[in-house]
């Protein structure tokens, strides 16, 4: 029996997920007195606690344990989840560090590049054929990155690392066949002990040694991490992948606007030209996918 979908809810969930991801820099700026590595540790730790609470409240603990047992019986899937945990933790750290260092534009660039990196990984690892439009899109994005490198005098390593780590994470999640609830719980469970040890024994700031407002924001880091991921999962289930692809550009666009108009980061003419190549690449990439979808629909009707 085919599972019923709710496109209206899916669209709403997708919009909310990407808007929340887009405004996350404001959240990390609000805890700017805390070091990036400590913010990451609190994010992982409280995300794990929040996921346990969600499992208990939704009474999904038995199904969670069943998936965990199946995972331990399949060593390849278990290793894949461990690698996924390392990748998403690395991605979170680069994002938090970029925001804390006043480089929200770099974070935005990373998320703009993400779908194009997905295409490269699909071609190299999954051996999928690269269409003409996708090839042009990737070349334009490459030109954009080269221009940014020339303009700034160094490679935008943080942006590239963000795009690559998130793309690899998505690739593993695609092939690991673990539910989003179980996946996120296990991923945070793997890193949470290390996060706790760092915060209690190695952090010079001390564990939860800030004022009440900052401590509450640090606890809330778990909530602001998990909720968008849940909403994203709902969107993916209820609307087409093409529409999800459109929505994903909301987050980096909001980040870019915040960087320029709220955080006062410089966005010079050379940067605009470089980003333009990436934006044109994204338009071609999205347009190519829409045309492919329409062709597939016509073939099915015939």
Coordinates of N, CA, C and O in Angstrom, one line a residue, residues 61-244:
X61 N 10.7 4.2 21.3 CA 11.9 3.6 21.8 C 12.1 2.1 21.4 O 13.2 1.7 21.0
X62 N 11.0 1.3 21.4 CA 11.1 -0.1 20.9 C 11.6 -0.2 19.4 O 12.5 -1.0 19.1
X63 N 11.0 0.6 18.5 CA 11.5 0.6 17.1 C 12.9 1.1 17.0 O 13.6 0.7 16.1
X64 N 13.3 2.1 17.8 CA 14.6 2.6 17.8 C 15.6 1.5 18.2 O 16.6 1.3 17.5
X65 N 15.3 0.7 19.2 CA 16.2 -0.3 19.7 C 16.3 -1.4 18.6 O 17.4 -2.0 18.4
X66 N 15.2 -1.7 17.9 CA 15.2 -2.7 16.9 C 16.1 -2.3 15.8 O 16.9 -3.1 15.3
X67 N 16.1 -1.0 15.4 CA 17.0 -0.5 14.3 C 18.4 -0.5 14.8 O 19.3 -0.8 14.0
X68 N 18.7 -0.2 16.1 CA 20.0 -0.3 16.6 C 20.6 -1.7 16.5 O 21.7 -1.9 16.1
X69 N 19.8 -2.7 16.9 CA 20.2 -4.1 16.9 C 20.5 -4.5 15.4 O 21.5 -5.2 15.2
X70 N 19.7 -4.1 14.5 CA 19.9 -4.4 13.1 C 21.2 -3.8 12.6 O 21.9 -4.4 11.8
X71 N 21.5 -2.6 13.1 CA 22.7 -1.8 12.7 C 23.9 -2.6 13.2 O 24.9 -2.7 12.4
X72 N 23.9 -3.1 14.4 CA 25.1 -3.8 15.0 C 25.3 -5.1 14.3 O 26.4 -5.7 14.3
X73 N 24.2 -5.7 13.7 CA 24.4 -6.9 12.9 C 25.0 -6.7 11.6 O 25.4 -7.7 10.9
X74 N 25.0 -5.4 11.1 CA 25.5 -5.1 9.8 C 26.7 -4.1 10.0 O 26.5 -2.9 10.1
X75 N 27.9 -4.7 10.0 CA 29.1 -3.9 10.3 C 29.3 -2.7 9.3 O 29.7 -1.6 9.7
X76 N 29.0 -3.0 8.0 CA 29.2 -2.0 7.0 C 28.3 -0.8 7.3 O 28.8 0.4 7.2
X77 N 27.0 -1.0 7.6 CA 26.1 0.1 7.9 C 26.5 0.8 9.2 O 26.4 2.0 9.3
X78 N 27.0 0.1 10.2 CA 27.5 0.7 11.4 C 28.6 1.6 11.2 O 28.7 2.8 11.7
X79 N 29.6 1.1 10.4 CA 30.8 2.0 10.0 C 30.3 3.2 9.3 O 30.8 4.3 9.5
X80 N 29.3 3.0 8.4 CA 28.8 4.1 7.6 C 28.2 5.2 8.5 O 28.4 6.4 8.3
X81 N 27.5 4.8 9.5 CA 26.8 5.7 10.4 C 27.9 6.5 11.3 O 27.8 7.7 11.6
X82 N 28.9 5.8 11.7 CA 30.0 6.4 12.4 C 30.7 7.5 11.6 O 31.0 8.6 12.0
X83 N 31.0 7.1 10.3 CA 31.6 8.1 9.4 C 30.6 9.3 9.2 O 31.0 10.5 9.2
X84 N 29.3 9.0 9.1 CA 28.3 10.1 8.9 C 28.3 11.0 10.1 O 28.2 12.2 10.0
X85 N 28.5 10.4 11.3 CA 28.5 11.2 12.6 C 29.7 12.2 12.5 O 29.6 13.3 12.9
X86 N 30.9 11.7 12.1 CA 32.1 12.5 12.0 C 31.9 13.6 11.0 O 32.3 14.7 11.2
X87 N 31.3 13.3 9.8 CA 31.1 14.2 8.8 C 30.2 15.4 9.2 O 30.5 16.5 9.0
X88 N 29.0 15.0 9.8 CA 28.1 16.1 10.2 C 28.6 16.9 11.3 O 28.4 18.1 11.4
X89 N 29.4 16.3 12.2 CA 30.0 17.1 13.3 C 31.1 18.0 12.8 O 31.1 19.2 13.2
X90 N 31.8 17.6 11.8 CA 32.8 18.4 11.1 C 32.1 19.6 10.4 O 32.6 20.8 10.5
X91 N 31.0 19.3 9.7 CA 30.2 20.3 9.1 C 29.7 21.4 10.0 O 29.8 22.6 9.8
X92 N 29.2 20.9 11.1 CA 28.6 21.8 12.2 C 29.7 22.7 12.7 O 29.5 23.9 12.9
X93 N 30.9 22.1 12.9 CA 32.0 22.9 13.5 C 32.5 24.0 12.5 O 32.6 25.2 12.9
X94 N 32.6 23.7 11.2 CA 33.0 24.7 10.2 C 32.0 25.8 10.1 O 32.4 27.0 10.1
X95 N 30.7 25.4 10.2 CA 29.7 26.4 10.1 C 29.7 27.3 11.3 O 29.7 28.6 11.2
X96 N 29.8 26.8 12.5 CA 29.8 27.6 13.7 C 31.1 28.5 13.8 O 31.0 29.7 14.1
X97 N 32.2 27.9 13.4 CA 33.5 28.6 13.4 C 33.4 29.8 12.4 O 33.9 30.9 12.6
X98 N 32.8 29.5 11.2 CA 32.7 30.6 10.1 C 31.8 31.7 10.7 O 32.2 32.9 10.5
X99 N 30.7 31.4 11.3 CA 29.8 32.4 11.8 C 30.5 33.2 13.0 O 30.5 34.5 13.0
X100 N 31.2 32.5 13.9 CA 31.9 33.1 15.0 C 33.0 34.0 14.6 O 33.3 35.0 15.2
X101 N 33.6 33.7 13.4 CA 34.7 34.4 12.9 C 34.3 35.6 12.0 O 35.1 36.2 11.3
X102 N 33.0 35.8 11.9 CA 32.5 36.9 11.0 C 32.6 36.6 9.5 O 32.7 37.5 8.7
X103 N 32.4 35.3 9.2 CA 32.5 34.9 7.8 C 31.2 34.1 7.4 O 31.3 33.0 6.9
X104 N 30.1 34.8 7.6 CA 28.8 34.2 7.2 C 28.7 34.0 5.7 O 28.0 33.1 5.2
X105 N 29.3 34.9 5.0 CA 29.3 34.8 3.5 C 30.0 33.5 3.1 O 29.5 32.8 2.1
X106 N 31.0 33.1 3.7 CA 31.7 31.8 3.4 C 30.8 30.6 3.7 O 30.7 29.7 2.9
X107 N 30.0 30.7 4.8 CA 29.1 29.7 5.1 C 28.0 29.6 4.1 O 27.6 28.5 3.6
X108 N 27.5 30.8 3.6 CA 26.5 30.8 2.6 C 27.0 30.2 1.3 O 26.3 29.4 0.7
X109 N 28.2 30.5 0.9 CA 28.8 30.0 -0.3 C 28.9 28.4 -0.2 O 28.6 27.8 -1.2
X110 N 29.2 27.9 0.9 CA 29.3 26.5 1.1 C 28.0 25.8 0.8 O 27.9 24.8 0.1
X111 N 26.9 26.4 1.3 CA 25.5 25.8 1.0 C 25.0 26.0 -0.4 O 24.3 25.2 -0.9
X112 N 25.5 27.1 -1.0 CA 25.2 27.3 -2.5 C 25.9 26.2 -3.3 O 25.3 25.8 -4.3
X113 N 27.1 25.9 -2.9 CA 27.9 24.9 -3.7 C 27.4 23.5 -3.4 O 27.7 22.6 -4.3
X114 N 26.7 23.2 -2.3 CA 26.4 21.9 -2.0 C 25.7 21.0 -3.0 O 26.1 19.9 -3.3
X115 N 24.6 21.5 -3.7 CA 24.0 20.7 -4.8 C 24.9 20.3 -5.9 O 24.8 19.3 -6.5
X116 N 25.8 21.3 -6.2 CA 26.7 21.0 -7.4 C 27.8 20.0 -7.0 O 28.2 19.2 -7.8
X117 N 28.2 20.0 -5.7 CA 29.1 19.0 -5.2 C 28.4 17.6 -5.2 O 29.0 16.6 -5.5
X118 N 27.1 17.6 -4.9 CA 26.3 16.4 -5.0 C 26.4 15.7 -6.3 O 26.5 14.5 -6.5
X119 N 26.3 16.6 -7.4 CA 26.4 16.1 -8.8 C 27.8 15.4 -9.0 O 27.8 14.3 -9.6
X120 N 28.8 16.1 -8.6 CA 30.2 15.5 -8.8 C 30.3 14.2 -8.0 O 30.8 13.2 -8.6
X121 N 29.8 14.1 -6.8 CA 29.9 12.9 -6.1 C 29.1 11.7 -6.7 O 29.6 10.6 -6.7
X122 N 27.9 12.1 -7.2 CA 27.1 11.1 -7.8 C 27.8 10.6 -9.1 O 27.7 9.4 -9.4
X123 N 28.5 11.4 -9.8 CA 29.2 11.0 -11.0 C 30.4 10.2 -10.7 O 30.7 9.1 -11.3
X124 N 31.2 10.6 -9.7 CA 32.5 9.9 -9.3 C 32.2 8.6 -8.6 O 32.8 7.6 -8.9
X125 N 31.3 8.7 -7.5 CA 31.2 7.5 -6.6 C 30.0 6.6 -7.1 O 30.2 5.4 -7.1
X126 N 28.9 7.2 -7.5 CA 27.7 6.4 -7.9 C 27.7 6.0 -9.4 O 26.9 5.3 -9.9
X127 N 28.7 6.6 -10.1 CA 28.9 6.4 -11.5 C 27.7 6.8 -12.3 O 27.3 6.2 -13.4
X128 N 27.0 7.8 -11.9 CA 25.8 8.4 -12.6 C 26.3 9.3 -13.7 O 27.4 9.9 -13.6
X129 N 25.6 9.3 -14.8 CA 26.0 10.1 -16.0 C 25.8 11.6 -15.7 O 24.7 11.9 -15.2
X130 N 26.7 12.4 -16.1 CA 26.6 13.8 -15.9 C 26.0 14.4 -17.2 O 26.6 14.3 -18.3
X131 N 24.8 15.1 -17.1 CA 24.2 15.7 -18.2 C 24.9 17.0 -18.6 O 25.7 17.5 -17.9
X132 N 24.6 17.4 -19.9 CA 25.3 18.6 -20.4 C 25.0 19.8 -19.5 O 26.0 20.6 -19.2
X133 N 23.8 20.0 -19.1 CA 23.4 21.1 -18.2 C 24.2 21.1 -16.9 O 24.6 22.1 -16.4
X134 N 24.2 19.9 -16.3 CA 24.9 19.7 -15.0 C 26.4 20.0 -15.1 O 27.0 20.5 -14.2
X135 N 27.0 19.5 -16.3 CA 28.4 19.8 -16.5 C 28.7 21.3 -16.6 O 29.6 21.8 -16.0
X136 N 27.8 22.0 -17.4 CA 28.0 23.5 -17.5 C 27.9 24.1 -16.1 O 28.6 25.0 -15.8
X137 N 26.9 23.7 -15.3 CA 26.6 24.2 -14.0 C 27.9 24.1 -13.1 O 28.3 25.0 -12.4
X138 N 28.5 22.9 -13.1 CA 29.7 22.6 -12.3 C 30.9 23.4 -12.8 O 31.6 23.9 -12.0
X139 N 31.0 23.6 -14.1 CA 32.1 24.4 -14.6 C 32.0 25.9 -14.2 O 32.9 26.5 -13.9
X140 N 30.7 26.4 -14.3 CA 30.5 27.8 -13.9 C 30.8 28.0 -12.4 O 31.4 29.0 -12.0
X141 N 30.4 27.0 -11.6 CA 30.6 27.1 -10.1 C 32.1 27.0 -9.9 O 32.6 27.8 -9.0
X142 N 32.9 26.2 -10.7 CA 34.3 26.2 -10.5 C 35.0 27.5 -10.9 O 35.9 28.0 -10.2
X143 N 34.5 28.1 -12.0 CA 34.9 29.5 -12.3 C 34.7 30.5 -11.2 O 35.6 31.3 -10.8
X144 N 33.5 30.4 -10.6 CA 33.2 31.2 -9.4 C 34.1 31.1 -8.3 O 34.6 32.1 -7.7
X145 N 34.5 29.8 -8.0 CA 35.4 29.5 -6.9 C 36.8 30.0 -7.2 O 37.5 30.6 -6.3
X146 N 37.2 29.9 -8.5 CA 38.5 30.4 -8.9 C 38.6 31.9 -8.8 O 39.6 32.4 -8.3
X147 N 37.5 32.6 -9.2 CA 37.5 34.0 -9.1 C 37.6 34.5 -7.6 O 38.2 35.5 -7.3
X148 N 36.9 33.8 -6.7 CA 36.9 34.1 -5.3 C 38.3 33.9 -4.8 O 38.8 34.7 -3.9
X149 N 39.0 32.9 -5.2 CA 40.3 32.6 -4.8 C 41.3 33.7 -5.2 O 42.1 34.1 -4.4
X150 N 41.2 34.1 -6.5 CA 42.0 35.2 -7.0 C 41.7 36.5 -6.3 O 42.7 37.2 -5.9
X151 N 40.4 36.8 -6.0 CA 40.0 38.0 -5.4 C 40.5 38.1 -3.9 O 41.0 39.1 -3.5
X152 N 40.4 37.0 -3.2 CA 40.8 37.0 -1.8 C 42.2 36.6 -1.5 O 42.8 36.8 -0.5
X153 N 42.8 35.9 -2.5 CA 44.2 35.5 -2.4 C 44.4 34.2 -1.7 O 45.5 33.7 -1.5
X154 N 43.3 33.5 -1.4 CA 43.3 32.1 -0.9 C 42.1 31.4 -1.2 O 41.0 31.9 -1.5
X155 N 42.2 30.0 -1.2 CA 41.1 29.2 -1.6 C 40.0 29.3 -0.5 O 40.4 29.3 0.7
X156 N 38.7 29.3 -0.8 CA 37.7 29.3 0.2 C 37.5 28.0 0.8 O 36.4 27.3 0.6
X157 N 38.5 27.5 1.5 CA 38.5 26.1 2.0 C 37.4 25.8 2.9 O 36.8 24.7 2.9
X158 N 36.9 26.8 3.8 CA 35.8 26.5 4.7 C 34.5 26.2 3.9 O 33.8 25.3 4.3
X159 N 34.3 27.0 2.9 CA 33.1 26.8 2.0 C 33.1 25.5 1.3 O 32.1 24.7 1.3
X160 N 34.3 25.1 0.7 CA 34.4 23.9 0.0 C 34.3 22.7 1.0 O 33.6 21.7 0.7
X161 N 34.9 22.8 2.2 CA 34.8 21.8 3.2 C 33.4 21.6 3.7 O 32.9 20.4 3.9
X162 N 32.6 22.7 3.9 CA 31.2 22.6 4.3 C 30.4 21.8 3.2 O 29.6 21.0 3.5
X163 N 30.6 22.2 1.9 CA 29.9 21.6 0.8 C 30.2 20.1 0.7 O 29.3 19.3 0.6
X164 N 31.5 19.8 0.8 CA 31.9 18.4 0.6 C 31.5 17.5 1.8 O 30.9 16.4 1.6
X165 N 31.6 18.0 3.0 CA 31.2 17.2 4.2 C 29.7 16.9 4.2 O 29.3 15.8 4.5
X166 N 28.9 17.9 3.9 CA 27.5 17.7 3.9 C 27.0 16.8 2.8 O 26.1 16.1 2.9
X167 N 27.7 17.0 1.6 CA 27.3 16.1 0.5 C 27.7 14.7 0.7 O 26.9 13.8 0.4
X168 N 28.9 14.4 1.3 CA 29.2 13.1 1.7 C 28.3 12.5 2.8 O 27.9 11.3 2.7
X169 N 27.9 13.3 3.7 CA 27.0 12.9 4.7 C 25.6 12.5 4.1 O 25.1 11.5 4.4
X170 N 25.1 13.3 3.1 CA 23.9 13.0 2.4 C 24.0 11.7 1.7 O 23.1 10.9 1.6
X171 N 25.2 11.5 1.1 CA 25.4 10.3 0.3 C 25.3 9.0 1.2 O 24.7 8.0 0.8
X172 N 26.0 9.1 2.3 CA 25.9 8.0 3.3 C 24.5 7.8 3.8 O 24.0 6.6 3.8
X173 N 23.8 8.8 4.1 CA 22.4 8.7 4.6 C 21.5 8.1 3.5 O 20.6 7.4 3.8
X174 N 21.8 8.4 2.3 CA 21.0 7.8 1.2 C 21.2 6.3 1.0 O 20.3 5.6 0.7
X175 N 22.4 5.8 1.3 CA 22.7 4.4 1.2 C 22.7 3.6 2.4 O 22.6 2.4 2.4
X176 N 22.6 4.2 3.6 CA 22.7 3.5 4.9 C 21.3 2.9 5.3 O 21.3 2.0 6.1
X177 N 20.2 3.4 4.8 CA 18.9 2.9 5.1 C 18.6 2.9 6.6 O 18.2 1.9 7.1
X178 N 18.7 4.0 7.2 CA 18.4 4.2 8.6 C 17.4 5.3 8.7 O 17.6 6.4 8.1
X179 N 16.3 5.2 9.5 CA 15.3 6.3 9.6 C 16.0 7.5 10.2 O 17.0 7.5 10.9
X180 N 15.4 8.7 9.8 CA 16.0 10.0 10.3 C 16.1 10.1 11.8 O 17.0 10.6 12.3
X181 N 15.0 9.6 12.5 CA 15.0 9.7 13.9 C 16.1 8.9 14.6 O 16.9 9.4 15.4
X182 N 16.2 7.6 14.1 CA 17.3 6.7 14.6 C 18.6 7.2 14.2 O 19.6 7.2 15.0
X183 N 18.8 7.6 12.9 CA 20.0 8.1 12.4 C 20.6 9.2 13.2 O 21.8 9.2 13.7
X184 N 19.8 10.3 13.5 CA 20.3 11.5 14.2 C 20.6 11.1 15.7 O 21.6 11.6 16.2
X185 N 19.8 10.2 16.3 CA 20.1 9.8 17.6 C 21.4 9.1 17.8 O 22.2 9.4 18.7
X186 N 21.6 8.1 16.9 CA 22.9 7.4 16.9 C 24.1 8.3 16.6 O 25.1 8.2 17.2
X187 N 23.9 9.1 15.6 CA 25.0 10.0 15.2 C 25.5 10.9 16.4 O 26.7 11.1 16.6
X188 N 24.5 11.5 17.1 CA 24.8 12.3 18.2 C 25.3 11.5 19.4 O 26.2 11.9 20.2
X189 N 24.8 10.3 19.5 CA 25.2 9.4 20.6 C 26.7 9.0 20.5 O 27.4 8.9 21.5
X190 N 27.2 8.9 19.2 CA 28.6 8.5 19.0 C 29.5 9.6 19.4 O 30.6 9.4 20.0
X191 N 29.1 10.9 19.1 CA 30.0 12.1 19.4 C 29.8 12.6 20.8 O 30.6 13.2 21.4
X192 N 28.5 12.4 21.4 CA 28.2 13.0 22.7 C 29.2 12.7 23.8 O 29.5 13.6 24.6
X193 N 29.6 11.5 24.0 CA 30.6 11.2 25.1 C 31.9 12.1 24.9 O 32.4 12.6 25.9
X194 N 32.4 12.2 23.7 CA 33.6 13.0 23.5 C 33.3 14.5 23.8 O 34.1 15.2 24.4
X195 N 32.1 14.9 23.4 CA 31.7 16.3 23.7 C 31.6 16.6 25.2 O 32.1 17.6 25.7
X196 N 31.0 15.6 25.9 CA 30.9 15.7 27.4 C 32.2 15.8 28.1 O 32.5 16.6 28.9
X197 N 33.1 14.8 27.6 CA 34.5 14.8 28.2 C 35.2 16.1 28.0 O 35.9 16.6 28.9
X198 N 35.1 16.7 26.8 CA 35.8 17.9 26.5 C 35.2 19.0 27.4 O 36.0 19.8 28.0
X199 N 33.9 19.2 27.5 CA 33.3 20.3 28.2 C 33.6 20.2 29.7 O 33.8 21.2 30.4
X200 N 33.6 19.0 30.3 CA 33.8 18.8 31.7 C 35.3 18.9 32.1 O 35.7 19.5 33.1
X201 N 36.2 18.3 31.3 CA 37.6 18.1 31.7 C 38.6 19.0 31.0 O 39.6 19.3 31.5
X202 N 38.2 19.5 29.8 CA 39.2 20.2 29.0 C 38.8 21.7 28.7 O 39.7 22.5 28.4
X203 N 37.6 22.0 28.7 CA 37.1 23.4 28.3 C 37.6 24.3 29.4 O 37.3 24.1 30.6
X204 N 38.3 25.4 29.0 CA 38.7 26.4 29.9 C 37.5 27.2 30.5 O 37.6 27.9 31.5
X205 N 36.4 27.2 29.8 CA 35.2 28.0 30.2 C 34.4 27.3 31.2 O 33.6 27.9 31.9
X206 N 34.6 26.0 31.4 CA 33.8 25.2 32.4 C 32.5 24.7 31.8 O 32.1 25.2 30.8
X207 N 31.9 23.8 32.5 CA 30.7 23.2 31.9 C 29.5 24.0 32.4 O 29.2 24.1 33.6
X208 N 28.7 24.6 31.5 CA 27.5 25.4 31.7 C 27.8 26.5 32.8 O 27.1 26.8 33.7
X209 N 29.0 27.1 32.6 CA 29.5 28.1 33.6 C 29.2 29.6 33.2 O 29.9 30.5 33.5
X210 N 28.1 29.7 32.4 CA 27.8 31.1 31.8 C 26.5 31.6 32.6 O 26.0 30.9 33.5
X211 N 26.1 32.8 32.2 CA 24.9 33.3 32.8 C 23.7 32.5 32.3 O 23.7 31.7 31.4
X212 N 22.5 32.7 32.9 CA 21.3 32.0 32.6 C 20.9 32.0 31.2 O 20.6 31.0 30.6
X213 N 21.0 33.2 30.6 CA 20.6 33.4 29.2 C 21.4 32.5 28.2 O 20.9 31.8 27.4
X214 N 22.7 32.6 28.4 CA 23.6 31.8 27.5 C 23.4 30.3 27.8 O 23.4 29.5 26.8
X215 N 23.3 29.9 29.1 CA 23.1 28.5 29.4 C 21.8 28.0 28.7 O 21.8 26.8 28.1
X216 N 20.8 28.7 28.7 CA 19.5 28.3 28.1 C 19.7 28.2 26.6 O 19.1 27.3 25.9
X217 N 20.4 29.2 26.0 CA 20.6 29.1 24.5 C 21.5 27.9 24.2 O 21.2 27.3 23.1
X218 N 22.4 27.5 25.0 CA 23.2 26.4 24.7 C 22.4 25.1 24.8 O 22.6 24.2 24.0
X219 N 21.5 25.0 25.8 CA 20.6 23.9 25.9 C 19.7 23.8 24.7 O 19.4 22.8 24.1
X220 N 19.2 25.0 24.2 CA 18.4 25.1 23.1 C 19.0 24.8 21.8 O 18.4 24.5 20.8
X221 N 20.4 24.7 21.8 CA 21.1 24.3 20.6 C 20.7 22.9 20.1 O 20.7 22.7 18.9
X222 N 20.3 22.1 21.0 CA 19.9 20.8 20.6 C 18.5 20.8 19.9 O 18.3 20.1 18.9
X223 N 17.7 21.7 20.4 CA 16.3 21.9 19.8 C 16.5 22.5 18.4 O 15.8 22.0 17.4
X224 N 17.3 23.5 18.2 CA 17.4 24.2 16.9 C 18.2 23.3 15.9 O 18.1 23.6 14.7
X225 N 18.8 22.3 16.4 CA 19.5 21.4 15.5 C 18.5 20.3 15.0 O 18.4 20.0 13.8
X226 N 17.7 19.8 15.9 CA 16.8 18.6 15.6 C 15.6 19.0 14.8 O 15.2 18.3 13.9
X227 N 14.9 20.1 15.2 CA 13.7 20.5 14.6 C 13.8 20.7 13.1 O 12.9 20.2 12.3
X228 N 14.7 21.5 12.6 CA 14.8 21.6 11.1 C 15.1 20.3 10.4 O 14.5 20.1 9.3
X229 N 15.8 19.4 11.0 CA 16.1 18.1 10.4 C 14.8 17.3 10.3 O 14.5 16.6 9.3
X230 N 13.9 17.3 11.4 CA 12.6 16.7 11.3 C 11.7 17.3 10.2 O 11.1 16.5 9.5
X231 N 11.7 18.6 10.1 CA 10.9 19.3 9.1 C 11.4 18.9 7.7 O 10.6 18.7 6.8
X232 N 12.7 18.9 7.6 CA 13.3 18.5 6.3 C 12.8 17.1 5.9 O 12.5 16.8 4.7
X233 N 12.9 16.1 6.9 CA 12.5 14.8 6.6 C 11.0 14.7 6.1 O 10.6 14.0 5.2
X234 N 10.1 15.5 6.8 CA 8.7 15.6 6.4 C 8.5 16.1 5.0 O 7.7 15.7 4.2
X235 N 9.3 17.2 4.7 CA 9.3 17.8 3.3 C 9.7 16.7 2.3 O 9.0 16.6 1.3
X236 N 10.7 16.0 2.6 CA 11.3 15.0 1.6 C 10.2 13.9 1.3 O 10.2 13.4 0.2
X237 N 9.4 13.6 2.4 CA 8.4 12.5 2.2 C 7.2 13.0 1.4 O 6.5 12.2 0.8
X238 N 6.9 14.3 1.5 CA 5.6 14.8 1.0 C 5.6 15.6 -0.3 O 4.6 15.8 -0.9
X239 N 6.8 16.1 -0.7 CA 6.9 16.8 -1.9 C 8.0 16.3 -2.8 O 8.9 15.5 -2.3
X240 N 8.0 16.7 -4.1 CA 9.0 16.2 -5.0 C 10.4 16.7 -4.7 O 10.6 17.7 -4.0
X241 N 11.4 15.9 -5.1 CA 12.8 16.2 -4.8 C 13.2 17.5 -5.6 O 14.0 18.2 -5.1
X242 N 12.6 17.7 -6.7 CA 12.8 19.0 -7.4 C 12.4 20.2 -6.6 O 13.1 21.2 -6.5
X243 N 11.2 20.1 -6.0 CA 10.8 21.2 -5.1 C 11.7 21.4 -3.9 O 12.0 22.5 -3.5
X244 N 12.1 20.3 -3.4 CA 13.1 20.4 -2.2 C 14.3 21.1 -2.7 O 14.9 21.9 -2.0

